[in-house]
Amino acid sequence: DNIILIESNVTFLDGKNISHLFPVKINFNKNLKEGMKNNDIIELQKFLNNNGYILNNSTYGSPGNETNHFGSYTKNALIKFQKDNNISPASGYFGQITREFINNL
């Protein structure tokens, strides 16, 4: 009865943003690429979906429907993430450069 939904972009009087109150530390250790199946891909898809790089709006890979398959939806969302964050090459390969970038967020 007393649950209040707050959007993640709400800023409190002390200047803190709600999205920074409960940070989730992600630590990726494996290189991932299109065609692979791995449980780390589920976490990568969750990361992308939760950070505005939605894989798909309704089926496999969509928020809440993340899978262990690195397909074209994952690759395309990852390319957009890499471009937006000046990660080069922006090829959709989840290698050391992109892993370190995300691990250091």
PDB file of C-alpha atoms in Angstrom:
ATOM      1  CA  ASP A   1       0.000   0.000   0.000  1.00  0.00           C
ATOM      2  CA  ASN A   2       2.861   2.406   0.653  1.00  0.00           C
ATOM      3  CA  ILE A   3       5.082   1.601  -2.313  1.00  0.00           C
ATOM      4  CA  ILE A   4       6.147   4.631  -4.321  1.00  0.00           C
ATOM      5  CA  LEU A   5       7.810   4.185  -7.701  1.00  0.00           C
ATOM      6  CA  ILE A   6      10.680   6.573  -8.375  1.00  0.00           C
ATOM      7  CA  GLU A   7      12.260   6.953 -11.778  1.00  0.00           C
ATOM      8  CA  SER A   8      16.008   6.360 -11.931  1.00  0.00           C
ATOM      9  CA  ASN A   9      16.781   9.917 -13.016  1.00  0.00           C
ATOM     10  CA  VAL A  10      15.394  11.514  -9.836  1.00  0.00           C
ATOM     11  CA  THR A  11      17.889  13.701  -8.002  1.00  0.00           C
ATOM     12  CA  PHE A  12      17.519  14.200  -4.255  1.00  0.00           C
ATOM     13  CA  LEU A  13      18.121  17.407  -2.296  1.00  0.00           C
ATOM     14  CA  ASP A  14      21.626  16.227  -1.369  1.00  0.00           C
ATOM     15  CA  GLY A  15      22.456  15.934  -5.070  1.00  0.00           C
ATOM     16  CA  LYS A  16      22.520  12.127  -5.193  1.00  0.00           C
ATOM     17  CA  ASN A  17      20.800  10.345  -8.036  1.00  0.00           C
ATOM     18  CA  ILE A  18      18.623   7.320  -7.248  1.00  0.00           C
ATOM     19  CA  SER A  19      20.528   5.204  -9.801  1.00  0.00           C
ATOM     20  CA  HIS A  20      23.714   5.725  -7.773  1.00  0.00           C
ATOM     21  CA  LEU A  21      22.205   4.680  -4.444  1.00  0.00           C
ATOM     22  CA  PHE A  22      22.300   0.960  -5.178  1.00  0.00           C
ATOM     23  CA  PRO A  23      25.168   0.399  -7.605  1.00  0.00           C
ATOM     24  CA  VAL A  24      25.572  -3.038  -9.101  1.00  0.00           C
ATOM     25  CA  LYS A  25      29.213  -3.958  -9.686  1.00  0.00           C
ATOM     26  CA  ILE A  26      29.735  -5.889 -12.867  1.00  0.00           C
ATOM     27  CA  ASN A  27      33.004  -7.698 -13.457  1.00  0.00           C
ATOM     28  CA  PHE A  28      33.328  -9.357 -16.835  1.00  0.00           C
ATOM     29  CA  ASN A  29      36.300 -11.691 -17.335  1.00  0.00           C
ATOM     30  CA  LYS A  30      35.638 -13.351 -20.706  1.00  0.00           C
ATOM     31  CA  ASN A  31      35.790 -12.173 -24.281  1.00  0.00           C
ATOM     32  CA  LEU A  32      32.451 -12.714 -26.009  1.00  0.00           C
ATOM     33  CA  LYS A  33      31.452 -12.588 -29.653  1.00  0.00           C
ATOM     34  CA  GLU A  34      28.569 -13.262 -31.978  1.00  0.00           C
ATOM     35  CA  GLY A  35      27.632 -16.937 -32.201  1.00  0.00           C
ATOM     36  CA  MET A  36      28.747 -17.827 -28.668  1.00  0.00           C
ATOM     37  CA  LYS A  37      26.562 -19.265 -25.916  1.00  0.00           C
ATOM     38  CA  ASN A  38      27.671 -18.438 -22.387  1.00  0.00           C
ATOM     39  CA  ASN A  39      26.023 -17.380 -19.134  1.00  0.00           C
ATOM     40  CA  ASP A  40      28.138 -14.205 -19.145  1.00  0.00           C
ATOM     41  CA  ILE A  41      26.122 -13.148 -22.191  1.00  0.00           C
ATOM     42  CA  ILE A  42      23.004 -12.991 -20.025  1.00  0.00           C
ATOM     43  CA  GLU A  43      24.789 -10.473 -17.791  1.00  0.00           C
ATOM     44  CA  LEU A  44      26.046  -8.506 -20.787  1.00  0.00           C
ATOM     45  CA  GLN A  45      22.521  -8.325 -22.204  1.00  0.00           C
ATOM     46  CA  LYS A  46      21.175  -7.202 -18.809  1.00  0.00           C
ATOM     47  CA  PHE A  47      23.866  -4.518 -18.647  1.00  0.00           C
ATOM     48  CA  LEU A  48      23.049  -3.252 -22.129  1.00  0.00           C
ATOM     49  CA  ASN A  49      19.276  -3.327 -21.562  1.00  0.00           C
ATOM     50  CA  ASN A  50      19.578  -1.592 -18.184  1.00  0.00           C
ATOM     51  CA  ASN A  51      21.764   1.168 -19.596  1.00  0.00           C
ATOM     52  CA  GLY A  52      19.612   2.226 -22.531  1.00  0.00           C
ATOM     53  CA  TYR A  53      20.977  -0.123 -25.182  1.00  0.00           C
ATOM     54  CA  ILE A  54      17.839  -2.220 -25.578  1.00  0.00           C
ATOM     55  CA  LEU A  55      18.520  -5.369 -27.564  1.00  0.00           C
ATOM     56  CA  ASN A  56      14.937  -5.979 -28.580  1.00  0.00           C
ATOM     57  CA  ASN A  57      11.570  -4.671 -27.462  1.00  0.00           C
ATOM     58  CA  SER A  58       9.602  -7.888 -27.217  1.00  0.00           C
ATOM     59  CA  THR A  59      11.380 -11.188 -27.816  1.00  0.00           C
ATOM     60  CA  TYR A  60      14.721 -12.836 -27.127  1.00  0.00           C
ATOM     61  CA  GLY A  61      17.140 -10.480 -25.443  1.00  0.00           C
ATOM     62  CA  SER A  62      14.502  -7.940 -24.485  1.00  0.00           C
ATOM     63  CA  PRO A  63      14.508  -6.643 -20.901  1.00  0.00           C
ATOM     64  CA  GLY A  64      13.576  -9.557 -18.660  1.00  0.00           C
ATOM     65  CA  ASN A  65      14.101 -12.046 -21.500  1.00  0.00           C
ATOM     66  CA  GLU A  66      17.888 -12.046 -21.688  1.00  0.00           C
ATOM     67  CA  THR A  67      19.485 -15.203 -23.058  1.00  0.00           C
ATOM     68  CA  ASN A  68      22.873 -16.899 -23.116  1.00  0.00           C
ATOM     69  CA  HIS A  69      23.134 -16.492 -26.902  1.00  0.00           C
ATOM     70  CA  PHE A  70      25.235 -13.710 -28.455  1.00  0.00           C
ATOM     71  CA  GLY A  71      23.287 -12.966 -31.608  1.00  0.00           C
ATOM     72  CA  SER A  72      22.774  -9.984 -33.863  1.00  0.00           C
ATOM     73  CA  TYR A  73      20.663  -8.101 -31.282  1.00  0.00           C
ATOM     74  CA  THR A  74      23.491  -8.285 -28.753  1.00  0.00           C
ATOM     75  CA  LYS A  75      26.078  -7.339 -31.351  1.00  0.00           C
ATOM     76  CA  ASN A  76      24.101  -4.323 -32.600  1.00  0.00           C
ATOM     77  CA  ALA A  77      23.393  -3.021 -29.081  1.00  0.00           C
ATOM     78  CA  LEU A  78      27.056  -3.488 -28.170  1.00  0.00           C
ATOM     79  CA  ILE A  79      28.193  -1.576 -31.274  1.00  0.00           C
ATOM     80  CA  LYS A  80      25.941   1.342 -30.288  1.00  0.00           C
ATOM     81  CA  PHE A  81      27.330   1.232 -26.721  1.00  0.00           C
ATOM     82  CA  GLN A  82      30.899   1.175 -28.048  1.00  0.00           C
ATOM     83  CA  LYS A  83      30.273   4.094 -30.424  1.00  0.00           C
ATOM     84  CA  ASP A  84      28.554   6.175 -27.739  1.00  0.00           C
ATOM     85  CA  ASN A  85      31.505   5.606 -25.394  1.00  0.00           C
ATOM     86  CA  ASN A  86      34.257   6.132 -27.995  1.00  0.00           C
ATOM     87  CA  ILE A  87      35.432   2.531 -27.714  1.00  0.00           C
ATOM     88  CA  SER A  88      37.409   1.553 -30.765  1.00  0.00           C
ATOM     89  CA  PRO A  89      37.001  -0.553 -32.696  1.00  0.00           C
ATOM     90  CA  ALA A  90      33.200  -0.463 -32.401  1.00  0.00           C
ATOM     91  CA  SER A  91      32.804  -3.894 -33.933  1.00  0.00           C
ATOM     92  CA  GLY A  92      30.386  -5.584 -31.545  1.00  0.00           C
ATOM     93  CA  TYR A  93      33.159  -7.782 -30.173  1.00  0.00           C
ATOM     94  CA  PHE A  94      33.198  -7.848 -26.366  1.00  0.00           C
ATOM     95  CA  GLY A  95      36.930  -7.931 -25.798  1.00  0.00           C
ATOM     96  CA  GLN A  96      39.452  -6.542 -23.341  1.00  0.00           C
ATOM     97  CA  ILE A  97      38.914  -2.848 -24.151  1.00  0.00           C
ATOM     98  CA  THR A  98      35.123  -2.957 -23.714  1.00  0.00           C
ATOM     99  CA  ARG A  99      35.338  -5.294 -20.696  1.00  0.00           C
ATOM    100  CA  GLU A 100      37.771  -2.965 -18.910  1.00  0.00           C
ATOM    101  CA  PHE A 101      35.601   0.048 -19.720  1.00  0.00           C
ATOM    102  CA  ILE A 102      32.494  -1.597 -18.209  1.00  0.00           C
ATOM    103  CA  ASN A 103      34.377  -3.132 -15.268  1.00  0.00           C
ATOM    104  CA  ASN A 104      35.656   0.344 -14.333  1.00  0.00           C
ATOM    105  CA  LEU A 105      32.241   2.026 -14.363  1.00  0.00           C
TER     106      LEU A 105
END
